[in-house]
């Protein structure tokens, strides 16, 4: 079989990252290996996102630029997957005839067949059929290979779609109704990942709180308990949790499960009850703040992050002030803020009271600035403390730097349980044969803090963590308590 090169460009959320891994696995038996060089590829797939207008524009501008490459290499096959594909279907091919195929969010499992068809017949193809459900729901089981993502942290999609109807959101349209995976399959997938060296998993779903409800399989906290029992898995994260469904059981899991990381992403979207109602979020700011209080009382050092939309139709400066006030009350560890944009099929697109771009921009900047203040404050409070870090690899700076540096100067990177990035070096007292490896839990003393990250040195002396080149089984005391 010829070896062919596959280039995947992934835009958007973690779910797309997970799906892109499925694309690669599905195409591997057909002889496709991943390449990071666009120019050498035989097949290019762009996995798109349509959550906001900007993400969609990013997809179209990248796809547009591929026309030059196609002219140079007429045999190149180009496909578009993900949410924009599902949303736009054949309109994408009409707009960009240099593309070969469009496959929607329901067609992940059919990708190998589609590519085979195009290789043989060389004609364009559109598959946005959603009638048979999502046959890509179960990940493709293949023997792990060297080209698989070698990171010790991985995403695992546990459910797809969304049954909520937030009025600004396109997701229910492009990802369909909510479906949860079978818990036994999820557990099998995670056990296999752990066997291949993965130590931390992030469970993905639009609203993990409603996992298994429709199917009557098991609740999300029950699933967490079962995953927690997997030996050699060190950390569990999940995202996203809808505030209206955040149950007491799930909040309690933060004190009961020591592998569950002390971080929750709890998108509030707005601090104004009026806007929350028009967004159809089904909670009030008071109910949200009550849940935040409960989280803090169960787990005092839990980190909370959020998403905020600025300039939703009808948002007045009073509504906006309430959002600022809520941020001041919660003191988020991290926040993601977006200017509202109209989305196809979303109800708010037809709402009156559109806010001008200028006002949206001003509000966005104010929220981002306030968010940075709190993120920096939270990070500063960790200076001097010792944190347990899961080593993920070399730091970005290290990866970019010229080779030939002394091994002791190497900068590594990992995260705290609270999801803060920590770049660290070995410091004095470590020798060149003390090798730090990916997937290790290590204690790091935090020396410096910025808005986005922390830096420090591996702890020496009595608490020094012994390290080796091999993957180690970690003593229980290094699993976070
Ligand atoms: N405009 C702006 N932001 C949006 N989001 C979702 N839809 C829109 C939209 N139409 C944001 C929400 C969500 C995050 C993933 O994207 O904050 O939580
Ligand atoms: Fe969109 Fe709301 Fe569903 Fe999240 S919960 S995906 S914002 S509809």
Tab-separated table of C-alpha atoms and ligand atoms in Angstrom:
chain	number	residue	atom	x	y	z
A	1	UNK	CA	0.000	0.000	0.000
A	2	UNK	CA	1.271	3.469	-0.899
A	3	UNK	CA	1.976	5.797	1.948
A	4	UNK	CA	-0.042	8.954	1.571
A	5	UNK	CA	0.244	12.061	3.655
A	6	UNK	CA	-2.655	13.579	5.558
A	7	UNK	CA	-2.714	17.150	6.847
A	8	UNK	CA	-5.484	18.087	9.290
A	9	UNK	CA	-6.248	21.666	10.261
A	10	UNK	CA	-8.414	21.810	13.378
A	11	UNK	CA	-10.359	24.935	14.287
A	12	UNK	CA	-12.544	25.275	17.380
A	13	UNK	CA	-13.221	23.349	20.536
A	14	UNK	CA	-11.719	20.241	22.127
A	15	UNK	CA	-14.450	18.149	20.576
A	16	UNK	CA	-13.019	18.975	17.163
A	17	UNK	CA	-9.548	18.010	18.420
A	18	UNK	CA	-10.946	14.633	19.443
A	19	UNK	CA	-12.784	14.223	16.114
A	20	UNK	CA	-9.633	15.074	14.159
A	21	UNK	CA	-7.870	12.227	15.976
A	22	UNK	CA	-10.725	9.987	14.803
A	23	UNK	CA	-10.242	11.187	11.209
A	24	UNK	CA	-6.566	10.188	11.352
A	25	UNK	CA	-7.297	6.808	12.913
A	26	UNK	CA	-10.020	6.038	10.377
A	27	UNK	CA	-7.784	6.871	7.423
A	28	UNK	CA	-4.710	5.052	8.701
A	29	UNK	CA	-5.726	1.619	7.300
A	30	UNK	CA	-5.977	3.302	3.883
A	31	UNK	CA	-2.283	4.219	4.060
A	32	UNK	CA	-2.581	7.808	5.306
A	33	UNK	CA	-0.004	9.069	7.791
A	34	UNK	CA	-0.140	12.465	9.420
A	35	UNK	CA	2.125	15.239	8.236
A	36	UNK	CA	2.657	18.681	9.698
A	37	UNK	CA	3.662	20.091	6.335
A	38	UNK	CA	0.786	21.305	4.197
A	39	UNK	CA	2.880	21.366	1.017
A	40	UNK	CA	3.655	17.654	1.132
A	41	UNK	CA	0.078	16.480	1.826
A	42	UNK	CA	-1.958	14.256	-0.511
A	43	UNK	CA	-5.121	14.840	1.496
A	44	UNK	CA	-6.016	17.984	3.466
A	45	UNK	CA	-8.954	18.010	5.864
A	46	UNK	CA	-10.145	21.190	7.534
A	47	UNK	CA	-12.180	20.502	10.675
A	48	UNK	CA	-14.294	23.619	11.068
A	49	UNK	CA	-16.147	25.463	13.838
A	50	UNK	CA	-19.197	27.683	13.473
A	51	UNK	CA	-19.802	28.725	17.086
A	52	UNK	CA	-19.050	32.361	16.293
A	53	UNK	CA	-18.866	34.238	13.036
A	54	UNK	CA	-15.125	34.763	13.447
A	55	UNK	CA	-14.426	31.004	13.667
A	56	UNK	CA	-16.434	30.441	10.504
A	57	UNK	CA	-14.545	33.214	8.691
A	58	UNK	CA	-11.264	31.625	9.785
A	59	UNK	CA	-12.331	28.344	8.159
A	60	UNK	CA	-13.355	30.015	4.911
A	61	UNK	CA	-10.196	32.068	4.668
A	62	UNK	CA	-7.984	28.970	5.175
A	63	UNK	CA	-10.058	26.998	2.654
A	64	UNK	CA	-9.792	29.876	0.185
A	65	UNK	CA	-6.014	29.923	0.475
A	66	UNK	CA	-5.882	26.229	-0.435
A	67	UNK	CA	-6.893	27.113	-4.021
A	68	UNK	CA	-3.265	28.044	-4.835
A	69	UNK	CA	-1.999	24.720	-3.517
A	70	UNK	CA	-4.617	22.834	-5.532
A	71	UNK	CA	-3.515	24.656	-8.702
A	72	UNK	CA	0.067	23.556	-8.068
A	73	UNK	CA	-0.980	19.995	-7.143
A	74	UNK	CA	-4.158	19.061	-9.029
A	75	UNK	CA	-4.161	15.554	-7.459
A	76	UNK	CA	-4.476	16.975	-3.958
A	77	UNK	CA	-7.756	16.006	-2.258
A	78	UNK	CA	-9.305	18.621	0.038
A	79	UNK	CA	-12.168	17.930	2.451
A	80	UNK	CA	-14.160	20.056	4.895
A	81	UNK	CA	-15.540	18.526	8.087
A	82	UNK	CA	-17.059	19.746	11.341
A	83	UNK	CA	-19.748	22.280	12.172
A	84	UNK	CA	-19.460	24.631	9.160
A	85	UNK	CA	-19.629	21.563	6.899
A	86	UNK	CA	-22.823	20.394	8.608
A	87	UNK	CA	-24.294	23.891	8.500
A	88	UNK	CA	-23.449	24.838	4.918
A	89	UNK	CA	-23.315	21.485	3.064
A	90	UNK	CA	-23.051	21.789	-0.724
A	91	UNK	CA	-23.029	25.604	-0.558
A	92	UNK	CA	-19.343	25.290	0.398
A	93	UNK	CA	-18.539	23.496	-2.881
A	94	UNK	CA	-20.515	26.060	-4.883
A	95	UNK	CA	-18.519	28.827	-3.262
A	96	UNK	CA	-15.163	27.032	-3.491
A	97	UNK	CA	-14.981	24.617	-6.417
A	98	UNK	CA	-11.367	23.681	-5.596
A	99	UNK	CA	-12.655	21.607	-2.671
A	100	UNK	CA	-13.459	17.904	-3.146
A	101	UNK	CA	-15.748	16.922	-0.315
A	102	UNK	CA	-17.835	18.125	2.596
A	103	UNK	CA	-18.682	15.803	5.476
A	104	UNK	CA	-20.769	16.856	8.446
A	105	UNK	CA	-20.611	16.099	12.154
A	106	UNK	CA	-22.665	12.915	11.682
A	107	UNK	CA	-20.323	11.503	9.056
A	108	UNK	CA	-17.096	11.032	11.039
A	109	UNK	CA	-17.441	7.234	10.846
A	110	UNK	CA	-18.102	7.368	7.107
A	111	UNK	CA	-14.971	9.411	6.303
A	112	UNK	CA	-12.830	6.459	5.088
A	113	UNK	CA	-15.580	5.417	2.647
A	114	UNK	CA	-15.945	8.977	1.361
A	115	UNK	CA	-12.202	9.355	0.770
A	116	UNK	CA	-12.053	5.974	-1.001
A	117	UNK	CA	-14.900	7.063	-3.279
A	118	UNK	CA	-13.075	10.276	-4.173
A	119	UNK	CA	-9.749	8.508	-4.762
A	120	UNK	CA	-11.493	6.151	-7.207
A	121	UNK	CA	-13.986	8.378	-8.936
A	122	UNK	CA	-12.480	11.831	-8.556
A	123	UNK	CA	-15.807	13.584	-8.203
A	124	UNK	CA	-16.973	15.902	-5.458
A	125	UNK	CA	-19.055	14.559	-2.600
A	126	UNK	CA	-21.272	15.954	0.166
A	127	UNK	CA	-22.400	13.961	3.212
A	128	UNK	CA	-24.367	15.917	5.788
A	129	UNK	CA	-26.907	13.159	6.325
A	130	UNK	CA	-28.074	13.085	9.926
A	131	UNK	CA	-30.844	10.524	9.561
A	132	UNK	CA	-28.906	7.528	10.855
A	133	UNK	CA	-27.652	9.250	14.014
A	134	UNK	CA	-23.993	9.715	14.707
A	135	UNK	CA	-22.182	6.618	13.590
A	136	UNK	CA	-18.914	8.222	14.544
A	137	UNK	CA	-20.051	8.245	18.166
A	138	UNK	CA	-17.918	5.257	19.032
A	139	UNK	CA	-14.263	5.980	18.398
A	140	UNK	CA	-12.492	3.924	15.804
A	141	UNK	CA	-10.489	1.187	17.515
A	142	UNK	CA	-7.063	0.840	15.969
A	143	UNK	CA	-3.777	-0.444	17.314
A	144	UNK	CA	-1.895	2.558	18.734
A	145	UNK	CA	0.936	3.695	16.489
A	146	UNK	CA	3.938	5.966	16.766
A	147	UNK	CA	2.040	8.725	14.988
A	148	UNK	CA	-0.615	8.864	17.713
A	149	UNK	CA	-0.597	11.892	19.912
A	150	UNK	CA	2.066	11.070	22.526
A	151	UNK	CA	0.745	13.480	25.092
A	152	UNK	CA	-0.032	12.126	28.578
A	153	UNK	CA	-3.232	14.191	28.557
A	154	UNK	CA	-6.111	13.385	26.231
A	155	UNK	CA	-9.713	14.275	25.477
A	156	UNK	CA	-12.490	11.698	25.543
A	157	UNK	CA	-15.862	12.675	24.104
A	158	UNK	CA	-18.567	11.097	26.275
A	159	UNK	CA	-21.608	12.676	24.629
A	160	UNK	CA	-22.518	14.684	21.574
A	161	UNK	CA	-25.133	17.252	20.657
A	162	UNK	CA	-27.150	19.476	22.953
A	163	UNK	CA	-30.785	19.565	24.045
A	164	UNK	CA	-30.641	23.092	25.408
A	165	UNK	CA	-31.727	25.966	23.285
A	166	UNK	CA	-29.662	28.939	24.281
A	167	UNK	CA	-30.940	31.572	21.892
A	168	UNK	CA	-27.479	32.654	20.636
A	169	UNK	CA	-26.210	29.169	19.905
A	170	UNK	CA	-25.808	27.202	16.683
A	171	UNK	CA	-24.627	23.991	18.382
A	172	UNK	CA	-28.003	22.206	18.651
A	173	UNK	CA	-28.379	22.761	14.925
A	174	UNK	CA	-24.956	21.571	13.797
A	175	UNK	CA	-24.366	18.876	16.404
A	176	UNK	CA	-27.945	17.673	16.805
A	177	UNK	CA	-29.814	16.277	19.792
A	178	UNK	CA	-27.925	15.098	22.831
A	179	UNK	CA	-26.680	11.489	22.762
A	180	UNK	CA	-24.541	9.869	25.472
A	181	UNK	CA	-22.078	7.082	24.813
A	182	UNK	CA	-22.315	3.730	26.481
A	183	UNK	CA	-20.384	3.921	29.806
A	184	UNK	CA	-18.712	0.534	29.212
A	185	UNK	CA	-17.245	1.790	25.920
A	186	UNK	CA	-16.002	4.983	27.557
A	187	UNK	CA	-14.289	2.982	30.307
A	188	UNK	CA	-12.692	0.669	27.723
A	189	UNK	CA	-11.404	3.621	25.726
A	190	UNK	CA	-9.884	5.240	28.820
A	191	UNK	CA	-8.269	1.970	29.983
A	192	UNK	CA	-6.664	1.629	26.539
A	193	UNK	CA	-5.424	5.205	26.639
A	194	UNK	CA	-3.924	4.629	30.090
A	195	UNK	CA	-2.190	1.461	28.824
A	196	UNK	CA	-0.560	3.575	26.121
A	197	UNK	CA	0.814	6.046	28.695
A	198	UNK	CA	-2.014	8.580	29.098
A	199	UNK	CA	-2.285	9.851	32.687
A	200	UNK	CA	-4.933	12.571	32.485
A	201	UNK	CA	-8.207	12.601	30.608
A	202	UNK	CA	-10.689	15.396	29.990
A	203	UNK	CA	-14.238	14.185	29.484
A	204	UNK	CA	-16.035	16.214	26.832
A	205	UNK	CA	-19.686	17.017	26.290
A	206	UNK	CA	-21.796	20.140	25.711
A	207	UNK	CA	-23.437	19.517	29.070
A	208	UNK	CA	-21.809	16.669	30.967
A	209	UNK	CA	-24.310	17.034	33.830
A	210	UNK	CA	-27.026	15.413	31.765
A	211	UNK	CA	-24.854	12.437	30.808
A	212	UNK	CA	-26.843	9.183	30.525
A	213	UNK	CA	-30.155	10.753	31.549
A	214	UNK	CA	-31.953	10.027	28.293
A	215	UNK	CA	-30.412	6.611	27.888
A	216	UNK	CA	-30.978	5.720	31.566
A	217	UNK	CA	-27.425	4.346	31.688
A	218	UNK	CA	-25.636	5.990	34.608
A	219	UNK	CA	-25.344	9.513	35.934
A	220	UNK	CA	-22.270	11.665	35.349
A	221	UNK	CA	-21.080	11.441	38.999
A	222	UNK	CA	-21.473	7.631	38.784
A	223	UNK	CA	-19.401	7.599	35.599
A	224	UNK	CA	-16.731	9.677	37.361
A	225	UNK	CA	-16.616	7.151	40.206
A	226	UNK	CA	-16.049	4.291	37.774
A	227	UNK	CA	-13.357	6.164	35.866
A	228	UNK	CA	-11.709	7.044	39.160
A	229	UNK	CA	-11.073	3.329	39.788
A	230	UNK	CA	-8.893	2.962	36.684
A	231	UNK	CA	-5.427	2.149	37.888
A	232	UNK	CA	-2.563	4.410	36.760
A	233	UNK	CA	-4.962	7.118	35.619
A	234	UNK	CA	-3.861	10.078	37.713
A	235	UNK	CA	-6.178	12.917	36.828
A	236	UNK	CA	-9.708	13.463	35.555
A	237	UNK	CA	-11.090	16.705	34.159
A	238	UNK	CA	-14.368	17.469	32.446
A	239	UNK	CA	-15.963	20.218	30.417
A	240	UNK	CA	-18.568	21.726	29.994
A	241	UNK	CA	-21.045	21.900	32.770
A	242	UNK	CA	-24.269	23.894	32.364
A	243	UNK	CA	-24.867	25.884	35.584
A	244	UNK	CA	-28.580	25.039	35.611
A	245	UNK	CA	-27.804	21.305	35.811
A	246	UNK	CA	-24.821	21.385	38.151
A	247	UNK	CA	-26.033	18.917	40.747
A	248	UNK	CA	-25.159	18.578	44.420
A	249	UNK	CA	-23.735	15.112	43.684
A	250	UNK	CA	-21.362	16.531	41.124
A	251	UNK	CA	-20.279	19.317	43.460
A	252	UNK	CA	-19.706	16.704	46.199
A	253	UNK	CA	-17.516	14.689	43.804
A	254	UNK	CA	-14.895	17.449	44.158
A	255	UNK	CA	-14.360	16.448	47.757
A	256	UNK	CA	-14.878	12.691	47.319
A	257	UNK	CA	-12.703	11.914	44.307
A	258	UNK	CA	-9.046	12.728	44.729
A	259	UNK	CA	-8.203	12.234	41.037
A	260	UNK	CA	-10.813	14.804	40.021
A	261	UNK	CA	-8.932	18.025	39.290
A	262	UNK	CA	-9.883	21.091	41.264
A	263	UNK	CA	-11.175	23.097	38.348
A	264	UNK	CA	-14.595	23.684	36.900
A	265	UNK	CA	-15.558	25.563	33.757
A	266	UNK	CA	-18.943	27.071	34.488
A	267	UNK	CA	-20.040	29.364	31.631
A	268	UNK	CA	-22.174	32.171	33.046
A	269	UNK	CA	-22.575	34.140	29.758
A	270	UNK	CA	-24.038	37.236	31.504
A	271	UNK	CA	-24.487	38.675	34.982
A	272	UNK	CA	-27.885	40.198	34.207
A	273	UNK	CA	-31.060	38.227	34.891
A	274	UNK	CA	-32.822	39.986	32.051
A	275	UNK	CA	-30.192	38.920	29.543
A	276	UNK	CA	-29.937	35.415	31.007
A	277	UNK	CA	-33.676	35.046	30.458
A	278	UNK	CA	-33.437	36.257	26.876
A	279	UNK	CA	-30.546	33.853	26.330
A	280	UNK	CA	-32.815	31.069	27.679
A	281	UNK	CA	-30.130	29.993	30.134
A	282	UNK	CA	-32.698	28.892	32.751
A	283	UNK	CA	-30.831	30.145	35.835
A	284	UNK	CA	-30.550	33.488	37.582
A	285	UNK	CA	-27.367	35.208	38.717
A	286	UNK	CA	-28.433	34.454	42.318
A	287	UNK	CA	-28.737	30.716	41.574
A	288	UNK	CA	-25.385	30.777	39.793
A	289	UNK	CA	-23.678	32.528	42.706
A	290	UNK	CA	-25.232	30.054	45.144
A	291	UNK	CA	-23.657	27.159	43.209
A	292	UNK	CA	-20.308	28.950	43.193
A	293	UNK	CA	-20.575	29.335	46.995
A	294	UNK	CA	-21.371	25.656	47.359
A	295	UNK	CA	-18.372	24.731	45.206
A	296	UNK	CA	-16.133	26.903	47.377
A	297	UNK	CA	-17.450	25.421	50.572
A	298	UNK	CA	-16.911	21.840	49.345
A	299	UNK	CA	-13.519	22.579	47.795
A	300	UNK	CA	-12.050	25.900	49.022
A	301	UNK	CA	-9.183	25.979	46.525
A	302	UNK	CA	-11.245	25.052	43.450
A	303	UNK	CA	-10.464	27.145	40.350
A	304	UNK	CA	-13.452	28.445	38.417
A	305	UNK	CA	-13.399	29.606	34.807
A	306	UNK	CA	-16.198	30.917	32.632
A	307	UNK	CA	-17.424	32.110	29.231
A	308	UNK	CA	-19.030	35.512	28.790
A	309	UNK	CA	-20.844	36.985	25.798
A	310	UNK	CA	-20.737	40.757	25.375
A	311	UNK	CA	-23.303	42.740	23.486
A	312	UNK	CA	-26.129	40.210	23.347
A	313	UNK	CA	-29.151	41.928	21.680
A	314	UNK	CA	-30.739	44.359	24.119
A	315	UNK	CA	-27.757	44.402	26.537
A	316	UNK	CA	-27.767	47.838	28.194
A	317	UNK	CA	-24.934	49.412	30.147
A	318	UNK	CA	-26.806	48.417	33.346
A	319	UNK	CA	-26.852	44.782	32.201
A	320	UNK	CA	-23.166	45.044	31.405
A	321	UNK	CA	-22.413	46.506	34.867
A	322	UNK	CA	-24.121	43.479	36.386
A	323	UNK	CA	-21.753	41.225	34.432
A	324	UNK	CA	-18.759	43.184	35.764
A	325	UNK	CA	-20.222	42.937	39.266
A	326	UNK	CA	-20.629	39.166	38.959
A	327	UNK	CA	-17.005	38.813	37.816
A	328	UNK	CA	-15.943	40.813	40.888
A	329	UNK	CA	-17.982	38.511	43.112
A	330	UNK	CA	-16.711	35.211	41.686
A	331	UNK	CA	-13.102	36.326	41.051
A	332	UNK	CA	-12.644	33.854	38.206
A	333	UNK	CA	-9.310	32.096	37.751
A	334	UNK	CA	-9.750	32.402	34.018
A	335	UNK	CA	-12.364	33.819	31.698
A	336	UNK	CA	-13.109	33.602	27.997
A	337	UNK	CA	-15.084	36.487	26.569
A	338	UNK	CA	-16.661	36.902	23.150
A	339	UNK	CA	-18.473	39.583	21.219
A	340	UNK	CA	-21.968	38.373	20.428
A	341	UNK	CA	-22.420	37.376	16.781
A	342	UNK	CA	-25.592	36.338	14.948
A	343	UNK	CA	-25.599	32.662	14.035
A	344	UNK	CA	-27.744	30.875	11.499
A	345	UNK	CA	-30.798	29.151	12.988
A	346	UNK	CA	-30.199	30.777	16.413
A	347	UNK	CA	-33.287	32.608	17.743
A	348	UNK	CA	-31.391	35.682	18.941
A	349	UNK	CA	-30.409	36.422	15.337
A	350	UNK	CA	-33.934	37.778	14.936
A	351	UNK	CA	-33.934	39.717	18.231
A	352	UNK	CA	-34.160	43.518	18.182
A	353	UNK	CA	-31.729	45.800	20.004
A	354	UNK	CA	-28.495	44.789	18.275
A	355	UNK	CA	-25.500	46.340	20.018
A	356	UNK	CA	-22.972	48.232	17.877
A	357	UNK	CA	-19.571	46.686	17.120
A	358	UNK	CA	-17.871	49.576	18.894
A	359	UNK	CA	-19.790	49.049	22.141
A	360	UNK	CA	-19.234	45.285	21.942
A	361	UNK	CA	-15.523	45.889	21.510
A	362	UNK	CA	-15.358	48.289	24.486
A	363	UNK	CA	-17.260	45.862	26.715
A	364	UNK	CA	-15.119	42.957	25.575
A	365	UNK	CA	-11.930	44.824	26.406
A	366	UNK	CA	-13.228	45.858	29.837
A	367	UNK	CA	-14.188	42.284	30.687
A	368	UNK	CA	-10.903	40.863	29.422
A	369	UNK	CA	-8.953	43.442	31.486
A	370	UNK	CA	-10.918	42.621	34.630
A	371	UNK	CA	-10.487	38.903	33.945
A	372	UNK	CA	-6.718	39.378	33.631
A	373	UNK	CA	-6.570	41.194	36.976
A	374	UNK	CA	-8.157	38.256	38.762
A	375	UNK	CA	-6.150	35.647	36.847
A	376	UNK	CA	-2.931	37.470	37.800
A	377	UNK	CA	-4.062	37.819	41.427
A	378	UNK	CA	-4.877	34.091	41.666
A	379	UNK	CA	-1.555	33.166	40.082
A	380	UNK	CA	0.403	35.541	42.362
A	381	UNK	CA	-1.155	33.912	45.409
A	382	UNK	CA	0.599	30.660	44.449
A	383	UNK	CA	4.127	32.113	44.487
A	384	UNK	CA	6.118	30.333	47.206
A	385	UNK	CA	3.830	27.302	47.308
A	386	UNK	CA	4.678	23.807	46.133
A	387	UNK	CA	2.353	22.407	43.505
A	388	UNK	CA	1.886	18.918	42.149
A	389	UNK	CA	2.350	19.039	38.371
A	390	UNK	CA	1.695	16.462	35.688
A	391	UNK	CA	4.592	16.777	33.246
A	392	UNK	CA	3.191	17.321	29.739
A	393	UNK	CA	6.433	17.958	27.813
A	394	UNK	CA	8.880	20.713	27.038
A	395	UNK	CA	7.637	24.254	27.485
A	396	UNK	CA	6.718	26.260	24.377
A	397	UNK	CA	9.812	28.404	24.860
A	398	UNK	CA	12.000	25.319	25.084
A	399	UNK	CA	10.466	23.809	21.960
A	400	UNK	CA	11.244	27.006	20.063
A	401	UNK	CA	14.750	27.517	21.398
A	402	UNK	CA	17.882	26.460	19.586
A	403	UNK	CA	19.165	23.018	20.455
A	404	UNK	CA	22.429	22.470	22.260
A	405	UNK	CA	21.458	23.894	25.625
A	406	UNK	CA	22.634	22.127	28.723
A	407	UNK	CA	20.133	19.520	29.882
A	408	UNK	CA	19.793	21.156	33.328
A	409	UNK	CA	18.530	24.356	31.703
A	410	UNK	CA	15.687	22.580	30.003
A	411	UNK	CA	12.297	24.037	30.630
A	412	UNK	CA	9.382	21.675	31.067
A	413	UNK	CA	5.713	22.347	31.192
A	414	UNK	CA	2.695	20.903	32.960
A	415	UNK	CA	-0.442	21.923	34.812
A	416	UNK	CA	-1.594	22.180	38.369
A	417	UNK	CA	-4.755	20.393	39.414
A	418	UNK	CA	-6.402	23.824	39.131
A	419	UNK	CA	-5.442	23.906	35.425
A	420	UNK	CA	-2.716	26.527	35.644
A	421	UNK	CA	0.205	26.159	33.260
A	422	UNK	CA	3.545	25.837	35.039
A	423	UNK	CA	6.872	26.055	33.219
A	424	UNK	CA	9.718	24.688	35.281
A	425	UNK	CA	13.358	23.724	35.325
A	426	UNK	CA	15.147	21.157	37.432
A	427	UNK	CA	17.080	23.665	39.451
A	428	UNK	CA	20.264	22.952	41.347
A	429	UNK	CA	20.636	19.537	42.980
A	430	UNK	CA	19.468	17.698	39.912
A	431	UNK	CA	21.897	15.871	37.717
A	432	UNK	CA	21.850	15.140	34.036
A	433	UNK	CA	20.875	11.527	34.718
A	434	UNK	CA	17.812	12.651	36.669
A	435	UNK	CA	15.533	12.561	33.663
A	436	UNK	CA	12.109	14.102	33.806
A	437	UNK	CA	9.584	12.367	31.595
A	438	UNK	CA	6.132	13.098	30.254
A	439	UNK	CA	3.294	11.701	32.341
A	440	UNK	CA	5.167	12.039	35.624
A	441	UNK	CA	3.742	13.748	38.681
A	442	UNK	CA	6.328	16.079	40.076
A	443	UNK	CA	6.489	18.677	42.843
A	444	UNK	CA	7.377	22.153	41.713
A	445	UNK	CA	8.028	25.194	43.834
A	446	UNK	CA	6.368	28.224	42.245
A	447	UNK	CA	8.816	31.128	41.896
A	448	UNK	CA	7.056	33.531	39.535
A	449	UNK	CA	3.569	34.299	38.276
A	450	UNK	CA	2.126	36.092	35.254
A	451	UNK	CA	-1.420	36.399	33.946
A	452	UNK	CA	-1.228	33.272	31.834
A	453	UNK	CA	1.263	31.008	33.554
A	454	UNK	CA	3.490	30.210	36.497
A	455	UNK	CA	7.127	29.249	36.595
A	456	UNK	CA	9.167	27.348	39.117
A	457	UNK	CA	11.731	24.698	39.957
A	458	UNK	CA	11.414	21.050	40.835
A	459	UNK	CA	11.514	20.638	44.590
A	460	UNK	CA	14.769	19.292	45.981
A	461	UNK	CA	15.882	17.889	49.311
A	462	UNK	CA	13.622	15.758	51.496
A	463	UNK	CA	10.763	15.995	49.103
A	464	UNK	CA	12.767	15.472	45.945
A	465	UNK	CA	10.888	13.300	43.504
A	466	UNK	CA	13.018	10.537	42.069
A	467	UNK	CA	12.809	10.425	38.331
A	468	UNK	CA	13.745	7.917	35.661
A	469	UNK	CA	13.560	7.534	31.915
A	470	UNK	CA	10.872	4.859	32.122
A	471	UNK	CA	7.179	5.479	32.652
A	472	UNK	CA	6.724	4.930	36.365
A	473	UNK	CA	3.793	3.762	38.384
A	474	UNK	CA	3.245	6.559	40.815
A	475	UNK	CA	3.180	6.042	44.541
A	476	UNK	CA	-0.259	6.842	45.946
A	477	UNK	CA	1.000	9.893	47.801
A	478	UNK	CA	1.688	11.562	44.484
A	479	UNK	CA	-1.926	11.221	43.405
A	480	UNK	CA	-3.517	14.446	44.457
A	481	UNK	CA	-5.345	14.448	47.748
B	1	LIG	N1	-21.817	34.810	19.809
B	1	LIG	C1	-20.798	34.962	20.685
B	1	LIG	N2	-20.374	33.990	21.504
B	1	LIG	C2	-20.981	32.804	21.434
B	1	LIG	N3	-20.792	31.652	22.107
B	1	LIG	C3	-21.685	30.736	21.656
B	1	LIG	N4	-22.459	31.265	20.707
B	1	LIG	C4	-22.054	32.572	20.546
B	1	LIG	C5	-22.476	33.631	19.711
B	1	LIG	N5	-23.482	33.506	18.861
B	1	LIG	C6	-19.795	31.500	23.172
B	1	LIG	C7	-20.443	31.128	24.498
B	1	LIG	C8	-20.065	29.679	24.658
B	1	LIG	C9	-18.726	29.647	23.981
B	1	LIG	C10	-18.242	28.292	23.602
B	1	LIG	O1	-18.917	30.441	22.834
B	1	LIG	O2	-19.841	31.906	25.509
B	1	LIG	O3	-19.997	29.261	26.008
B	2	LIG	FE1	-25.080	26.021	22.957
B	2	LIG	FE2	-26.412	26.351	25.250
B	2	LIG	FE3	-26.055	23.888	24.249
B	2	LIG	FE4	-23.972	25.213	25.274
B	2	LIG	S1	-25.787	24.561	26.417
B	2	LIG	S2	-24.021	24.084	23.319
B	2	LIG	S3	-24.428	27.301	24.708
B	2	LIG	S4	-27.252	25.525	23.326
